[in-house]
Coordinates of C-alpha atoms and ligand atoms in Angstrom, one line a residue:
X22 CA 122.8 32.8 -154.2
X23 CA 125.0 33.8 -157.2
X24 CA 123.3 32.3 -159.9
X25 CA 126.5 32.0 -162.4
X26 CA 128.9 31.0 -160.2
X27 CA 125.6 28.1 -159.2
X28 CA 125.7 27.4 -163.1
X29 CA 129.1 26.6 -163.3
X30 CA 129.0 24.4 -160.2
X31 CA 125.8 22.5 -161.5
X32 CA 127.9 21.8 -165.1
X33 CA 131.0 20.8 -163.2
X34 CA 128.6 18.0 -161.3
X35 CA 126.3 17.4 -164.5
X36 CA 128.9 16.7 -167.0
X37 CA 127.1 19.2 -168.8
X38 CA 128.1 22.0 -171.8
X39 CA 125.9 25.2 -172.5
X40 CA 125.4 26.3 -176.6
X41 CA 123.9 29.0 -177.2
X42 CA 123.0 30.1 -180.4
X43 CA 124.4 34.0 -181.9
X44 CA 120.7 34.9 -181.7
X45 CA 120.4 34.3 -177.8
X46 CA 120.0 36.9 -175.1
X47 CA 123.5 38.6 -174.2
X48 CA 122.6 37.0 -170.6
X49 CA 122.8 33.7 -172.4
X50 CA 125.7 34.1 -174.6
X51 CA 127.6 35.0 -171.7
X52 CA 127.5 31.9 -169.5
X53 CA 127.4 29.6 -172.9
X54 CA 130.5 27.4 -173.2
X55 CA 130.6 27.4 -176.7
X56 CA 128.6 30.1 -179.3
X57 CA 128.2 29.7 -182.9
X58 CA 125.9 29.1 -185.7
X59 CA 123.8 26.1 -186.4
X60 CA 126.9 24.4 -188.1
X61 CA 129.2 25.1 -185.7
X62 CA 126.9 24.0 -182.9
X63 CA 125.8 20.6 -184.4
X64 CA 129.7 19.7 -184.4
X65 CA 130.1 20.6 -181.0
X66 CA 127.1 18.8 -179.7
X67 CA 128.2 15.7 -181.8
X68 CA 131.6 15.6 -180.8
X69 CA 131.2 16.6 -176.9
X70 CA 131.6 14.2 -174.6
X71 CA 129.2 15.6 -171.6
X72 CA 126.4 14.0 -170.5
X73 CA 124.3 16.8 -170.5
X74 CA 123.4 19.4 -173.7
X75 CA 122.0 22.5 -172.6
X76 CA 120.9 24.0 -175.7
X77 CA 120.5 27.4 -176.3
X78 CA 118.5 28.4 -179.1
X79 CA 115.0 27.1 -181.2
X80 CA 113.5 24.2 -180.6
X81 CA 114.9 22.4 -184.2
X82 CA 118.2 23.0 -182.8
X83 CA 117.8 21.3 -179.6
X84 CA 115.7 18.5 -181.7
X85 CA 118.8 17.9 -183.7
X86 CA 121.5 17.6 -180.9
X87 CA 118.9 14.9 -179.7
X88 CA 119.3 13.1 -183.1
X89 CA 122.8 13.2 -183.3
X90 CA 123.2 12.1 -179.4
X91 CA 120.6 10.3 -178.5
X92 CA 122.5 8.9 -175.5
X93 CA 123.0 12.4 -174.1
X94 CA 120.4 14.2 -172.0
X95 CA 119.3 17.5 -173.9
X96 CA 118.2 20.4 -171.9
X97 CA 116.1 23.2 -173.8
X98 CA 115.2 25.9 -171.1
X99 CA 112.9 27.7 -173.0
X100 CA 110.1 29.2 -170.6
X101 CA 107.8 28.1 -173.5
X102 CA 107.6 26.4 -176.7
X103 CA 110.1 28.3 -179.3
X104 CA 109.7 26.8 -182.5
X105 CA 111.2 28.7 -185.3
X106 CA 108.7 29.9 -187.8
X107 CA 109.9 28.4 -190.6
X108 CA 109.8 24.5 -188.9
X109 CA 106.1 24.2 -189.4
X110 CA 106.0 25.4 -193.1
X111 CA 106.9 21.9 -194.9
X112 CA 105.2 18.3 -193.5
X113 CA 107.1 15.1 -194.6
X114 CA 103.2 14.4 -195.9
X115 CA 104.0 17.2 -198.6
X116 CA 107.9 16.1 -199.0
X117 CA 106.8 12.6 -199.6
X118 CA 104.3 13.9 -202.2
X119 CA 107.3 16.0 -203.9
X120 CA 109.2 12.8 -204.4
X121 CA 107.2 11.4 -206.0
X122 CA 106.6 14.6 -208.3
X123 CA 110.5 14.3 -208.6
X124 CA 111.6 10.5 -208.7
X125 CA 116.0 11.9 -209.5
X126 CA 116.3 14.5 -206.8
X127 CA 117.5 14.1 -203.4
X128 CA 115.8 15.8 -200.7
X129 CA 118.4 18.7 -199.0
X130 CA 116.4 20.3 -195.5
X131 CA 117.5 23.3 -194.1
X132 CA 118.4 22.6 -190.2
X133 CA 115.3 24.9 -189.8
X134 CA 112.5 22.2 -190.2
X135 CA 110.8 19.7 -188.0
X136 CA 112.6 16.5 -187.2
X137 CA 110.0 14.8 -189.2
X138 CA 110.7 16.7 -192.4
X139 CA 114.6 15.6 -191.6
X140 CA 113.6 12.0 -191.5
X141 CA 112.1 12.3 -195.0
X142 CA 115.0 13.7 -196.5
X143 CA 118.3 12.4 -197.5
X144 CA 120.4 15.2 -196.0
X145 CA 120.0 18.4 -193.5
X146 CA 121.9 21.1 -194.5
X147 CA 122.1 24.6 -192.7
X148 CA 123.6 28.2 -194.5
X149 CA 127.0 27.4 -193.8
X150 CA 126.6 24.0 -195.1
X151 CA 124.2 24.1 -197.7
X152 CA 126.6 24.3 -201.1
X153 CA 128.8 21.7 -199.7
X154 CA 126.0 19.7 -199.0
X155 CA 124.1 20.1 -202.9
X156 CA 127.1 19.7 -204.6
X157 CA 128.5 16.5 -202.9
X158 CA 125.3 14.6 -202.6
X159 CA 125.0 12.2 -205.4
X160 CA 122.1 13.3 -207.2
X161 CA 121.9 16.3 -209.9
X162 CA 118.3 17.6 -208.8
X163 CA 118.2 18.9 -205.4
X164 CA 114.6 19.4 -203.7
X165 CA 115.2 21.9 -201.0
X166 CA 113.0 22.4 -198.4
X167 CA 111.4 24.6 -196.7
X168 CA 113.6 28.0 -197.7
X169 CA 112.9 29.7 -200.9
X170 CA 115.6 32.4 -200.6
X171 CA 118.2 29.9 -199.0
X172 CA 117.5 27.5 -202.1
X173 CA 117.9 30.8 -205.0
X174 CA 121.1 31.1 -203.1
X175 CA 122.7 28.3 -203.5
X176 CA 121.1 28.2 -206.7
X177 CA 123.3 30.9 -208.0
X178 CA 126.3 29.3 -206.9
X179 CA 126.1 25.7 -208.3
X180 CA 125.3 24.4 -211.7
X181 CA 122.9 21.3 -210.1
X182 CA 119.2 22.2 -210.5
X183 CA 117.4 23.4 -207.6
X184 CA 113.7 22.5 -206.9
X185 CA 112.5 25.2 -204.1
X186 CA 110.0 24.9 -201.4
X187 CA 107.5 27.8 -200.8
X188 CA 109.2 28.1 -197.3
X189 CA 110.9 31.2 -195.9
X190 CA 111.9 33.0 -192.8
X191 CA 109.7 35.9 -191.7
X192 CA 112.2 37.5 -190.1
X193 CA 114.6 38.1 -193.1
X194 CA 112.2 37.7 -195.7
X195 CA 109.9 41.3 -194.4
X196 CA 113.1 43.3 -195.9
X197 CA 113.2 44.8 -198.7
X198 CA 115.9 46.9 -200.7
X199 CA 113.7 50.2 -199.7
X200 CA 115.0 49.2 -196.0
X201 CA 118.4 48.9 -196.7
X202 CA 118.3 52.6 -198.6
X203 CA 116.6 54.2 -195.6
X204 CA 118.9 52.7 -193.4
X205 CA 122.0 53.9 -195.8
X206 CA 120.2 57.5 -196.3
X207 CA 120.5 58.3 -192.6
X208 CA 123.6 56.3 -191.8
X209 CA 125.8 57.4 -194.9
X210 CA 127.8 54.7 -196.9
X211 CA 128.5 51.2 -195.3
X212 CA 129.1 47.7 -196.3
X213 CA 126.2 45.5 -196.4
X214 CA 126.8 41.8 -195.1
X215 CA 123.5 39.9 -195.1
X216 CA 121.9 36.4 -194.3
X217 CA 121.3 34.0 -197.1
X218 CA 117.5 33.5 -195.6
X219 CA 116.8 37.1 -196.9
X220 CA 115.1 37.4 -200.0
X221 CA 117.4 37.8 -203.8
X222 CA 117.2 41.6 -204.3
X223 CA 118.2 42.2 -201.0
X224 CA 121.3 39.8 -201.4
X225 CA 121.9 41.6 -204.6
X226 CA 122.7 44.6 -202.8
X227 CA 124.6 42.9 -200.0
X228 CA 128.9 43.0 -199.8
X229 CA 128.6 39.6 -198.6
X230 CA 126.1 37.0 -197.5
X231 CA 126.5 33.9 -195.7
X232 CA 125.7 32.2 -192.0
X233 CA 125.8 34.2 -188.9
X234 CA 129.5 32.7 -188.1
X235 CA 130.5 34.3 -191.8
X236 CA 129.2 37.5 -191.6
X237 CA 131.0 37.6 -188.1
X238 CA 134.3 36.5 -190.2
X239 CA 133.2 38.7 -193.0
X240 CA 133.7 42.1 -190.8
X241 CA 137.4 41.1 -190.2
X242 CA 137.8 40.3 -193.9
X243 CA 136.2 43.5 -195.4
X244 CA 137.6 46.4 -194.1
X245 CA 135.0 49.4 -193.7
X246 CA 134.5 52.1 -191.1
X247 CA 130.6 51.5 -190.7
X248 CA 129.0 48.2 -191.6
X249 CA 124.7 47.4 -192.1
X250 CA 124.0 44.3 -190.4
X251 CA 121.1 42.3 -192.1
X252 CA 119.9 39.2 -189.8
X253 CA 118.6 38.7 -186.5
X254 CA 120.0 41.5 -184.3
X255 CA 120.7 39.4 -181.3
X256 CA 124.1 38.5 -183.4
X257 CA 125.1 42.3 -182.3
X258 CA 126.5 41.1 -178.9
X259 CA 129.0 39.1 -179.9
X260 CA 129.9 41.6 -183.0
X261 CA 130.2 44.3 -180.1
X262 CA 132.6 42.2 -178.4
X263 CA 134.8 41.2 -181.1
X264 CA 134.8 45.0 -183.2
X265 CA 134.9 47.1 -180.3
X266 CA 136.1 50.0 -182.8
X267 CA 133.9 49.6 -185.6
X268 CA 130.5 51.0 -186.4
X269 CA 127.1 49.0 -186.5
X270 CA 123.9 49.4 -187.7
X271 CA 120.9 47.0 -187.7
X272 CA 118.0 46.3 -188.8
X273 CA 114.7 46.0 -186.7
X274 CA 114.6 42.0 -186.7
X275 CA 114.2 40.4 -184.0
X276 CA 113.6 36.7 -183.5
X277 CA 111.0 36.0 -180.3
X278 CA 111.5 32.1 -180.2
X279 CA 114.9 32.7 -180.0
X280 CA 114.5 34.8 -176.6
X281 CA 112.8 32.3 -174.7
X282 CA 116.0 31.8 -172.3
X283 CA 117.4 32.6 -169.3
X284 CA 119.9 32.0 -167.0
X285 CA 117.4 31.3 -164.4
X286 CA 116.2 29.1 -167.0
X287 CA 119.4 27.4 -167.6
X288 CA 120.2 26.9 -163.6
X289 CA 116.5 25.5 -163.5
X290 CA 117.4 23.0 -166.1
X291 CA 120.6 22.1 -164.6
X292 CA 119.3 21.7 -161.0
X293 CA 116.2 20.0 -161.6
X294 CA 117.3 18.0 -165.0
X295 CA 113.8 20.2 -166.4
X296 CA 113.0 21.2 -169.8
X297 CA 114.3 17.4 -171.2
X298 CA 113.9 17.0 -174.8
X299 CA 112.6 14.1 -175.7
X300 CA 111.8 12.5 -179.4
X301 CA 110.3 9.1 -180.2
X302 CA 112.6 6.7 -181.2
X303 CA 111.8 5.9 -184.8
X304 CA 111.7 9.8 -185.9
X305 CA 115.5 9.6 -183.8
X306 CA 116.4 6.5 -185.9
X307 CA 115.0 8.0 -189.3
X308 CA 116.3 11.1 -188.9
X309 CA 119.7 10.3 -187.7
X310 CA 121.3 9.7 -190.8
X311 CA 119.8 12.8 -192.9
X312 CA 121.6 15.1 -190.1
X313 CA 125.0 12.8 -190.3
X314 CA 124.8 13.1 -194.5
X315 CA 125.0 16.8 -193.5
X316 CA 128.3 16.3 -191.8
X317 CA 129.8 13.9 -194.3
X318 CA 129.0 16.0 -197.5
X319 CA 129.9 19.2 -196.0
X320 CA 133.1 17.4 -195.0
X321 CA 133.8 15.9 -198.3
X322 CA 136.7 16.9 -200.5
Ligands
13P403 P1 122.9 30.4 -188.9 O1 123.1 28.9 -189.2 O2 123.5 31.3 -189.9 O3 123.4 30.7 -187.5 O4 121.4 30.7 -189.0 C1 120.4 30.2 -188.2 C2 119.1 30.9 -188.4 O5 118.2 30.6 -187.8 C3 119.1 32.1 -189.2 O6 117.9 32.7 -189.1
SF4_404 FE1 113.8 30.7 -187.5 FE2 114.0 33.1 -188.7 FE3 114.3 32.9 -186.0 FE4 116.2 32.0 -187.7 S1 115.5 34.1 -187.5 S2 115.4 31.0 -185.9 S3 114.9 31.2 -189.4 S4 112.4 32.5 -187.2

């Protein structure tokens, strides 16, 4: 049995789409239909009309195609459970405590957070969103959960006052400026473009930061013989593809939820209709319109 050409026969029959997130195994990217960051992926699961998500990525990801579509069946073919690490750092027990700290802010989640934590706020927001979404939203106090370094980010670029969370990535958070000067010591000079999850004195050295889609945009725009790449290195595949010519280096992060896929995985979930994600229907409900506010305010003129 070919096992891709099976894959494309089973999505023909299924209705179905593949994302996959930049972060996914190469093996994964490949037979996606569409690739992107969380952004770009929550408007393609939203505005699809298949019947079947297979979704390609962590387990908030997945979660949130479910909110947005609850009519749809979404497939996560993970082998086992891949939450992201940040997801169980904030509780909607804690956000609703917060609120109450903070009666005039409006709650702003990162993407990156447990469905519950998105019902308790009043709008998800991911990096490529997030500024949009904090300076639309009608409220001049912003609580945002769960990442710290996200939240002094956007900080730094609107006048609104940010309250952070304690929350941060693991994965970008572990480097450090010392990292990024090894890395330039044995590599010579290069431009730095960096995720907005790592911590401020790394941005601070950075040539640009933003989402995985903009540093991707960022290469094209910032012309350079040798770049350092500072996020997840899975997101060197697709670089590879697009800058055949240029030079890459990367850091040692590497995301394990995010490798929990397969293509056998993916024909599994297609054949059998296995790994269905399913939510109760009040956290769908409650939820719904925090992940929608994202798309309105980041939308807003
Ligand atoms: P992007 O939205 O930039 O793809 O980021 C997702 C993520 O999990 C970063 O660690
Ligand atoms: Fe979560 Fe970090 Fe992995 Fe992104 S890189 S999915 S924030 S654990």
């Amino acid at each position: 049995m070919n096992l891709i050409e099976e894959i494309k026969r089973l999505k023909k029959e299924r209705n179905a789409i593949i994302l996959a997130h930049y972060y996914q195994n190469p093996e994964v990217q490949e037979i996606a239909d569409y690739v992107g960051d969380s952004y770009f992926l929550s408007e393609i699961g939203k505005k699809s009309e298949a019947q079947v998500i297979v979704y390609c990525g962590v387990q908030f990801m997945a979660e949130s195609a479910k909110i947005l579509s609850p009519e749809k069946i979404v497939l996560f073919p993970a082998y086992t459970c891949a939450p992201c690490c940040m997801e169980n750092q904030a509780n909607e027990k804690l956000i609703l405590e917060k609120i109450k700290e903070y009666p005039n802010a409006k709650v702003v989640t990162y993407i990156n957070s447990s469905s519950g934590v998105k019902a308790a706020s009043h709008a998800v927001c991911t990096s490529s969103s997030a500024l949009q979404v904090v300076n639309n939203i009608d409220a001049d106090e912003i609580l945002f959960v769960p990442d710290k370094n996200l939240a002094s980010w956007v900080q730094e670029q609107t006048t609104k006052k940010i309250i952070p969370y304690e929350g941060c990535c693991n994965i970008h958070d572990r480097v450090k400026p010392s990292d990024l000067e090894e890395a330039l010591e044995k590599n010579g000079p290069m431009k730095i473009l960096a995720h907005p999850e790592c911590r401020p004195s790394v941005r601070a050295m950075a040539d640009y930061v933003g989402s995985t889609a903009g540093i991707l945009k960022a290469i094209e725009d910032i012309d350079a013989d040798k770049y350092l790449i500072v996020t997840e290195k899975g997101i060197a595949h697709e670089i590879g593809k697009r800058y055949p010519d240029k030079k890459f280096v990367y850091l040692n992060m590497f995301c394990s939820p995010m490798k929990k896929i397969f293509p056998e995985t993916i024909y599994e979930a297609l054949n059998e209709l296995k790994y269905e994600l399913t939510l109760p229907e009040d956290i769908i409900n409650r939820a719904k319109m925090s992940l929608e506010n994202m798309h309105y305010y980041a939308n807003k003129k």
